[in-house]
Amino acid sequence: MSEQEIIAFDRADALVDVPTHYCPGCQHGVVQRLAGELLSEMDLTENTLLVTSIGCSVFLYNYLHVDSVEAPHGRAPAVATGVKRARADKFVLSYQGDGDLASIGMAEIMHCANRGENISIIFVNNTVYGMTGGQMAPTTMIGQKTTTSPAGRNAAKEGMPIRMAEIISQLGGTAFSARVAVNNVKNIRKAKKAMKKAFEVQQKELGFGFIELLATCPTNWRMTPIKANERIEEELIPYFPLGVFKDLTVEAED
Amino acid sequence: MANNGEKLFIKGNEAIARGAIAAGLKCYFGYPITPQNDIPEYMSAALPAVGGEFVQAESEIAAANMLIGAAACGVRSMSSSSSPGISLKQEAISYLAGSQLPTVIVNMNRGGPGLGDIGPSQGDYFQSVKGGGHGDYRLLVLAPGTCQEAYDLTIKAFDLAFKYRNPVMILGDAILGQMKEPVITWTPDEKDEKEGHDWRMCGAKGREGRILKSLFLSEGSLAAHNQMLQDKYTDMASYTQQEEYQIDDAELVVVAYGSIGRIVKSTIKKLRNEGHKVGLFRPITLYPFPSGDLKKLAEQGKKFLTIEHNLGQMVEDVRLSIRTITDSDFFGFLPGNLPTPDDFEGPILKSLGGK
């Protein structure tokens, strides 16, 4: 390397050097990159056991240099519990989408958090079922048209979008719960900081670490990636406020 | 085998729990359901005392999925339940089989269908040996008939699970779970610490990451995976076990398994004393089914009667085994009632006297 050449940006060691399968503008890639960077920076890669779940995110095991196991739909928190109970010395990471975590897997996530399992869960909320083709999710916004809510989600019939980060923060075993977004550079930086906190509470054995990330699904939202980013700012964040809802490290530092 | 010679008077459920701990159980995940509650209750105190992990899960579904996680780490893991709870576990059982994860699942069969009752039944035979979950897969299914056998087979189940990288089911019923018998405990020789070393999740240090999964999307990859599973099941077929009682000169062979096999044995003892040439064939492995040995008996010209505590399930496997030579009669004792040896005397004599 000559004196003039400075590498300002490189692939983290934890990330496998392959193209991802995600649609243009999808932000799973952004979230997974952040996760990979943190594993590298926190020197966790060789110590991590990953649980992947159903939907677009299942292929995360192809993109991270870690050992991994695949969970049935919604059951990743239970699978992760089994992993952590078997190998308490390992860093256990799980990754779920909104249909997976907030619909079919609602029981598993609530009880995993309540038991205070020392694991970290990354929750990608793009308000829609992605891989199955754009059906309504528990987080779908009121009025949002999907393939199973063609007239738009109706609160009277289908209920209100579920705010998971707030719910999780109410459970006794939760050590950290926050909601972030990955729609612009500023928010992506904040997202990485929050993800790091969710990882750190596991390292400190403080309990359950939960991070919800508002992300785009331009394909199923029928939007350009730029419009999709604008939707996060204008429509999603007002209903799904960003912020930290519980952080035991603050109390621990007091 | 290191025999420590301790003789205990315990229930079948406790024999299973003690056998699992003797086998080196590390993680137990369960959810209460009658008539197997003695197992999680025993585990909740005994397993942590030997450094293991006990979790009372929020549901049978969660318990079975916790097995996936622990089994993926290559540790000895177990869950137990009874019929409606086993139905809830089937999703995870299919994933365990598809991902080739070794674990032990106990089903203390109760009456069904639906909520049924809490009494004994053998109505879960099909679900156990044909696969209650989705896809082409098989479990190894072991059916103890005594509390001692429950202890011994539970230890064996863990070795088989790791040998074949496959879930193993212990299929008992409410009779076996709730009756007390003397059991002589023993502890197997130290298990191989390298168990699962070439596939388990343990952290990708100095190698590629391992992926334990059942999703195979690229063309041909699922076919190849299924062919590999089928080859494994073919290998398993050589592992069969059964009890044969008074069979050499028997004209009629009664085929019955588990608790019912044991009750039938009492009937046969009585009929033998009366001079009737009847014998018992009690399959201990329900999958693989001891078809070859049954066929040999058919070739000797013996007649067959299958007795089950259901409406006719194992009888299909008996008939498949001997179909090229003869057939089997069937007597089904209805779930919801508890049979005694006397209940089987009439059906056995009828088959013995038939053409």
PDB file of C-alpha atoms in Angstrom, chain A residues 62-175:
ATOM      1  CA  ASN A  62     -24.993 -17.683   3.997  1.00  0.00           C
ATOM      2  CA  TYR A  63     -23.716 -14.170   4.735  1.00  0.00           C
ATOM      3  CA  LEU A  64     -22.040 -14.498   8.144  1.00  0.00           C
ATOM      4  CA  HIS A  65     -18.947 -16.568   9.007  1.00  0.00           C
ATOM      5  CA  VAL A  66     -20.608 -18.244  12.000  1.00  0.00           C
ATOM      6  CA  ASP A  67     -22.172 -21.578  12.988  1.00  0.00           C
ATOM      7  CA  SER A  68     -25.929 -21.484  12.590  1.00  0.00           C
ATOM      8  CA  VAL A  69     -29.165 -23.393  12.955  1.00  0.00           C
ATOM      9  CA  GLU A  70     -32.476 -22.810  11.218  1.00  0.00           C
ATOM     10  CA  ALA A  71     -35.662 -22.371  13.270  1.00  0.00           C
ATOM     11  CA  PRO A  72     -39.259 -23.083  12.242  1.00  0.00           C
ATOM     12  CA  HIS A  73     -41.568 -20.130  11.621  1.00  0.00           C
ATOM     13  CA  GLY A  74     -41.789 -17.959  14.724  1.00  0.00           C
ATOM     14  CA  ARG A  75     -39.826 -20.325  16.960  1.00  0.00           C
ATOM     15  CA  ALA A  76     -36.382 -18.710  16.780  1.00  0.00           C
ATOM     16  CA  PRO A  77     -36.515 -17.421  20.395  1.00  0.00           C
ATOM     17  CA  ALA A  78     -37.232 -20.965  21.636  1.00  0.00           C
ATOM     18  CA  VAL A  79     -34.458 -22.418  19.466  1.00  0.00           C
ATOM     19  CA  ALA A  80     -32.106 -19.685  20.721  1.00  0.00           C
ATOM     20  CA  THR A  81     -33.091 -20.549  24.297  1.00  0.00           C
ATOM     21  CA  GLY A  82     -32.069 -24.147  23.642  1.00  0.00           C
ATOM     22  CA  VAL A  83     -28.761 -23.014  22.153  1.00  0.00           C
ATOM     23  CA  LYS A  84     -27.952 -20.722  25.073  1.00  0.00           C
ATOM     24  CA  ARG A  85     -28.926 -23.307  27.686  1.00  0.00           C
ATOM     25  CA  ALA A  86     -26.669 -25.841  25.972  1.00  0.00           C
ATOM     26  CA  ARG A  87     -23.761 -23.411  25.425  1.00  0.00           C
ATOM     27  CA  ALA A  88     -23.953 -20.572  27.946  1.00  0.00           C
ATOM     28  CA  ASP A  89     -20.380 -19.618  27.008  1.00  0.00           C
ATOM     29  CA  LYS A  90     -21.364 -18.642  23.459  1.00  0.00           C
ATOM     30  CA  PHE A  91     -22.751 -15.407  22.021  1.00  0.00           C
ATOM     31  CA  VAL A  92     -26.226 -16.281  20.747  1.00  0.00           C
ATOM     32  CA  LEU A  93     -27.779 -14.106  18.068  1.00  0.00           C
ATOM     33  CA  SER A  94     -31.179 -14.463  16.463  1.00  0.00           C
ATOM     34  CA  TYR A  95     -32.753 -12.575  13.574  1.00  0.00           C
ATOM     35  CA  GLN A  96     -36.472 -12.373  12.770  1.00  0.00           C
ATOM     36  CA  GLY A  97     -38.913 -10.463  10.595  1.00  0.00           C
ATOM     37  CA  ASP A  98     -42.233  -8.972  11.687  1.00  0.00           C
ATOM     38  CA  GLY A  99     -44.558 -11.784  10.623  1.00  0.00           C
ATOM     39  CA  ASP A 100     -42.207 -14.294  12.205  1.00  0.00           C
ATOM     40  CA  LEU A 101     -41.761 -12.520  15.527  1.00  0.00           C
ATOM     41  CA  ALA A 102     -44.992 -10.560  16.066  1.00  0.00           C
ATOM     42  CA  SER A 103     -47.537 -12.991  14.622  1.00  0.00           C
ATOM     43  CA  ILE A 104     -46.878 -16.733  14.682  1.00  0.00           C
ATOM     44  CA  GLY A 105     -43.990 -16.391  17.122  1.00  0.00           C
ATOM     45  CA  MET A 106     -45.591 -13.976  19.599  1.00  0.00           C
ATOM     46  CA  ALA A 107     -45.630 -16.502  22.442  1.00  0.00           C
ATOM     47  CA  GLU A 108     -42.010 -17.522  21.948  1.00  0.00           C
ATOM     48  CA  ILE A 109     -40.629 -13.957  21.893  1.00  0.00           C
ATOM     49  CA  MET A 110     -42.620 -12.860  24.946  1.00  0.00           C
ATOM     50  CA  HIS A 111     -41.555 -15.781  27.118  1.00  0.00           C
ATOM     51  CA  CYS A 112     -37.953 -15.722  25.929  1.00  0.00           C
ATOM     52  CA  ALA A 113     -37.742 -12.060  26.942  1.00  0.00           C
ATOM     53  CA  ASN A 114     -39.591 -12.670  30.179  1.00  0.00           C
ATOM     54  CA  ARG A 115     -37.210 -15.472  31.172  1.00  0.00           C
ATOM     55  CA  GLY A 116     -34.391 -13.019  30.590  1.00  0.00           C
ATOM     56  CA  GLU A 117     -32.519 -15.351  28.280  1.00  0.00           C
ATOM     57  CA  ASN A 118     -29.063 -13.935  27.666  1.00  0.00           C
ATOM     58  CA  ILE A 119     -29.458 -13.664  23.926  1.00  0.00           C
ATOM     59  CA  SER A 120     -29.690 -10.831  21.396  1.00  0.00           C
ATOM     60  CA  ILE A 121     -32.573 -10.615  18.943  1.00  0.00           C
ATOM     61  CA  ILE A 122     -32.536  -8.458  15.844  1.00  0.00           C
ATOM     62  CA  PHE A 123     -36.092  -7.703  14.721  1.00  0.00           C
ATOM     63  CA  VAL A 124     -36.540  -6.280  11.225  1.00  0.00           C
ATOM     64  CA  ASN A 125     -39.906  -4.532  10.901  1.00  0.00           C
ATOM     65  CA  ASN A 126     -40.850  -3.699   7.317  1.00  0.00           C
ATOM     66  CA  THR A 127     -44.624  -3.856   7.965  1.00  0.00           C
ATOM     67  CA  VAL A 128     -45.224  -6.669   5.493  1.00  0.00           C
ATOM     68  CA  TYR A 129     -44.628 -10.368   4.782  1.00  0.00           C
ATOM     69  CA  GLY A 130     -41.795 -10.166   2.276  1.00  0.00           C
ATOM     70  CA  MET A 131     -40.825 -13.583   0.956  1.00  0.00           C
ATOM     71  CA  THR A 132     -44.383 -14.909   0.654  1.00  0.00           C
ATOM     72  CA  GLY A 133     -45.318 -11.986  -1.566  1.00  0.00           C
ATOM     73  CA  GLY A 134     -46.552  -9.023   0.418  1.00  0.00           C
ATOM     74  CA  GLN A 135     -49.301 -10.183   2.749  1.00  0.00           C
ATOM     75  CA  MET A 136     -50.482  -8.257   5.833  1.00  0.00           C
ATOM     76  CA  ALA A 137     -48.296  -8.414   8.946  1.00  0.00           C
ATOM     77  CA  PRO A 138     -49.135  -7.552  12.578  1.00  0.00           C
ATOM     78  CA  THR A 139     -47.124  -4.360  11.980  1.00  0.00           C
ATOM     79  CA  THR A 140     -48.854  -3.363   8.731  1.00  0.00           C
ATOM     80  CA  MET A 141     -50.011   0.263   9.010  1.00  0.00           C
ATOM     81  CA  ILE A 142     -53.676   1.304   9.090  1.00  0.00           C
ATOM     82  CA  GLY A 143     -54.739   1.842   5.487  1.00  0.00           C
ATOM     83  CA  GLN A 144     -51.702   0.038   4.070  1.00  0.00           C
ATOM     84  CA  LYS A 145     -52.665  -2.088   1.073  1.00  0.00           C
ATOM     85  CA  THR A 146     -51.237  -5.591   0.974  1.00  0.00           C
ATOM     86  CA  THR A 147     -52.213  -8.732  -0.951  1.00  0.00           C
ATOM     87  CA  THR A 148     -54.411  -9.807   1.975  1.00  0.00           C
ATOM     88  CA  SER A 149     -55.629  -6.330   2.914  1.00  0.00           C
ATOM     89  CA  PRO A 150     -56.433  -5.071  -0.599  1.00  0.00           C
ATOM     90  CA  ALA A 151     -58.607  -2.229   0.698  1.00  0.00           C
ATOM     91  CA  GLY A 152     -55.992  -1.256   3.259  1.00  0.00           C
ATOM     92  CA  ARG A 153     -55.615  -2.504   6.837  1.00  0.00           C
ATOM     93  CA  ASN A 154     -58.761  -1.775   8.796  1.00  0.00           C
ATOM     94  CA  ALA A 155     -58.348  -1.331  12.545  1.00  0.00           C
ATOM     95  CA  ALA A 156     -61.920  -2.436  13.282  1.00  0.00           C
ATOM     96  CA  LYS A 157     -61.380  -5.798  11.614  1.00  0.00           C
ATOM     97  CA  GLU A 158     -57.650  -6.368  11.807  1.00  0.00           C
ATOM     98  CA  GLY A 159     -56.510  -4.500  14.897  1.00  0.00           C
ATOM     99  CA  MET A 160     -53.797  -1.905  15.281  1.00  0.00           C
ATOM    100  CA  PRO A 161     -50.156  -2.359  14.261  1.00  0.00           C
ATOM    101  CA  ILE A 162     -48.264  -3.934  17.160  1.00  0.00           C
ATOM    102  CA  ARG A 163     -45.433  -1.976  18.763  1.00  0.00           C
ATOM    103  CA  MET A 164     -43.031  -4.722  19.780  1.00  0.00           C
ATOM    104  CA  ALA A 165     -40.116  -2.724  21.200  1.00  0.00           C
ATOM    105  CA  GLU A 166     -42.450  -1.101  23.757  1.00  0.00           C
ATOM    106  CA  ILE A 167     -44.107  -4.406  24.676  1.00  0.00           C
ATOM    107  CA  ILE A 168     -40.779  -6.190  25.099  1.00  0.00           C
ATOM    108  CA  SER A 169     -39.513  -3.356  27.313  1.00  0.00           C
ATOM    109  CA  GLN A 170     -42.302  -4.123  29.807  1.00  0.00           C
ATOM    110  CA  LEU A 171     -41.108  -7.678  30.474  1.00  0.00           C
ATOM    111  CA  GLY A 172     -39.047  -8.411  33.547  1.00  0.00           C
ATOM    112  CA  GLY A 173     -36.230 -10.257  31.833  1.00  0.00           C
ATOM    113  CA  THR A 174     -35.517  -7.589  29.229  1.00  0.00           C
ATOM    114  CA  ALA A 175     -32.210  -5.784  29.679  1.00  0.00           C
TER     115      ALA A 175
END
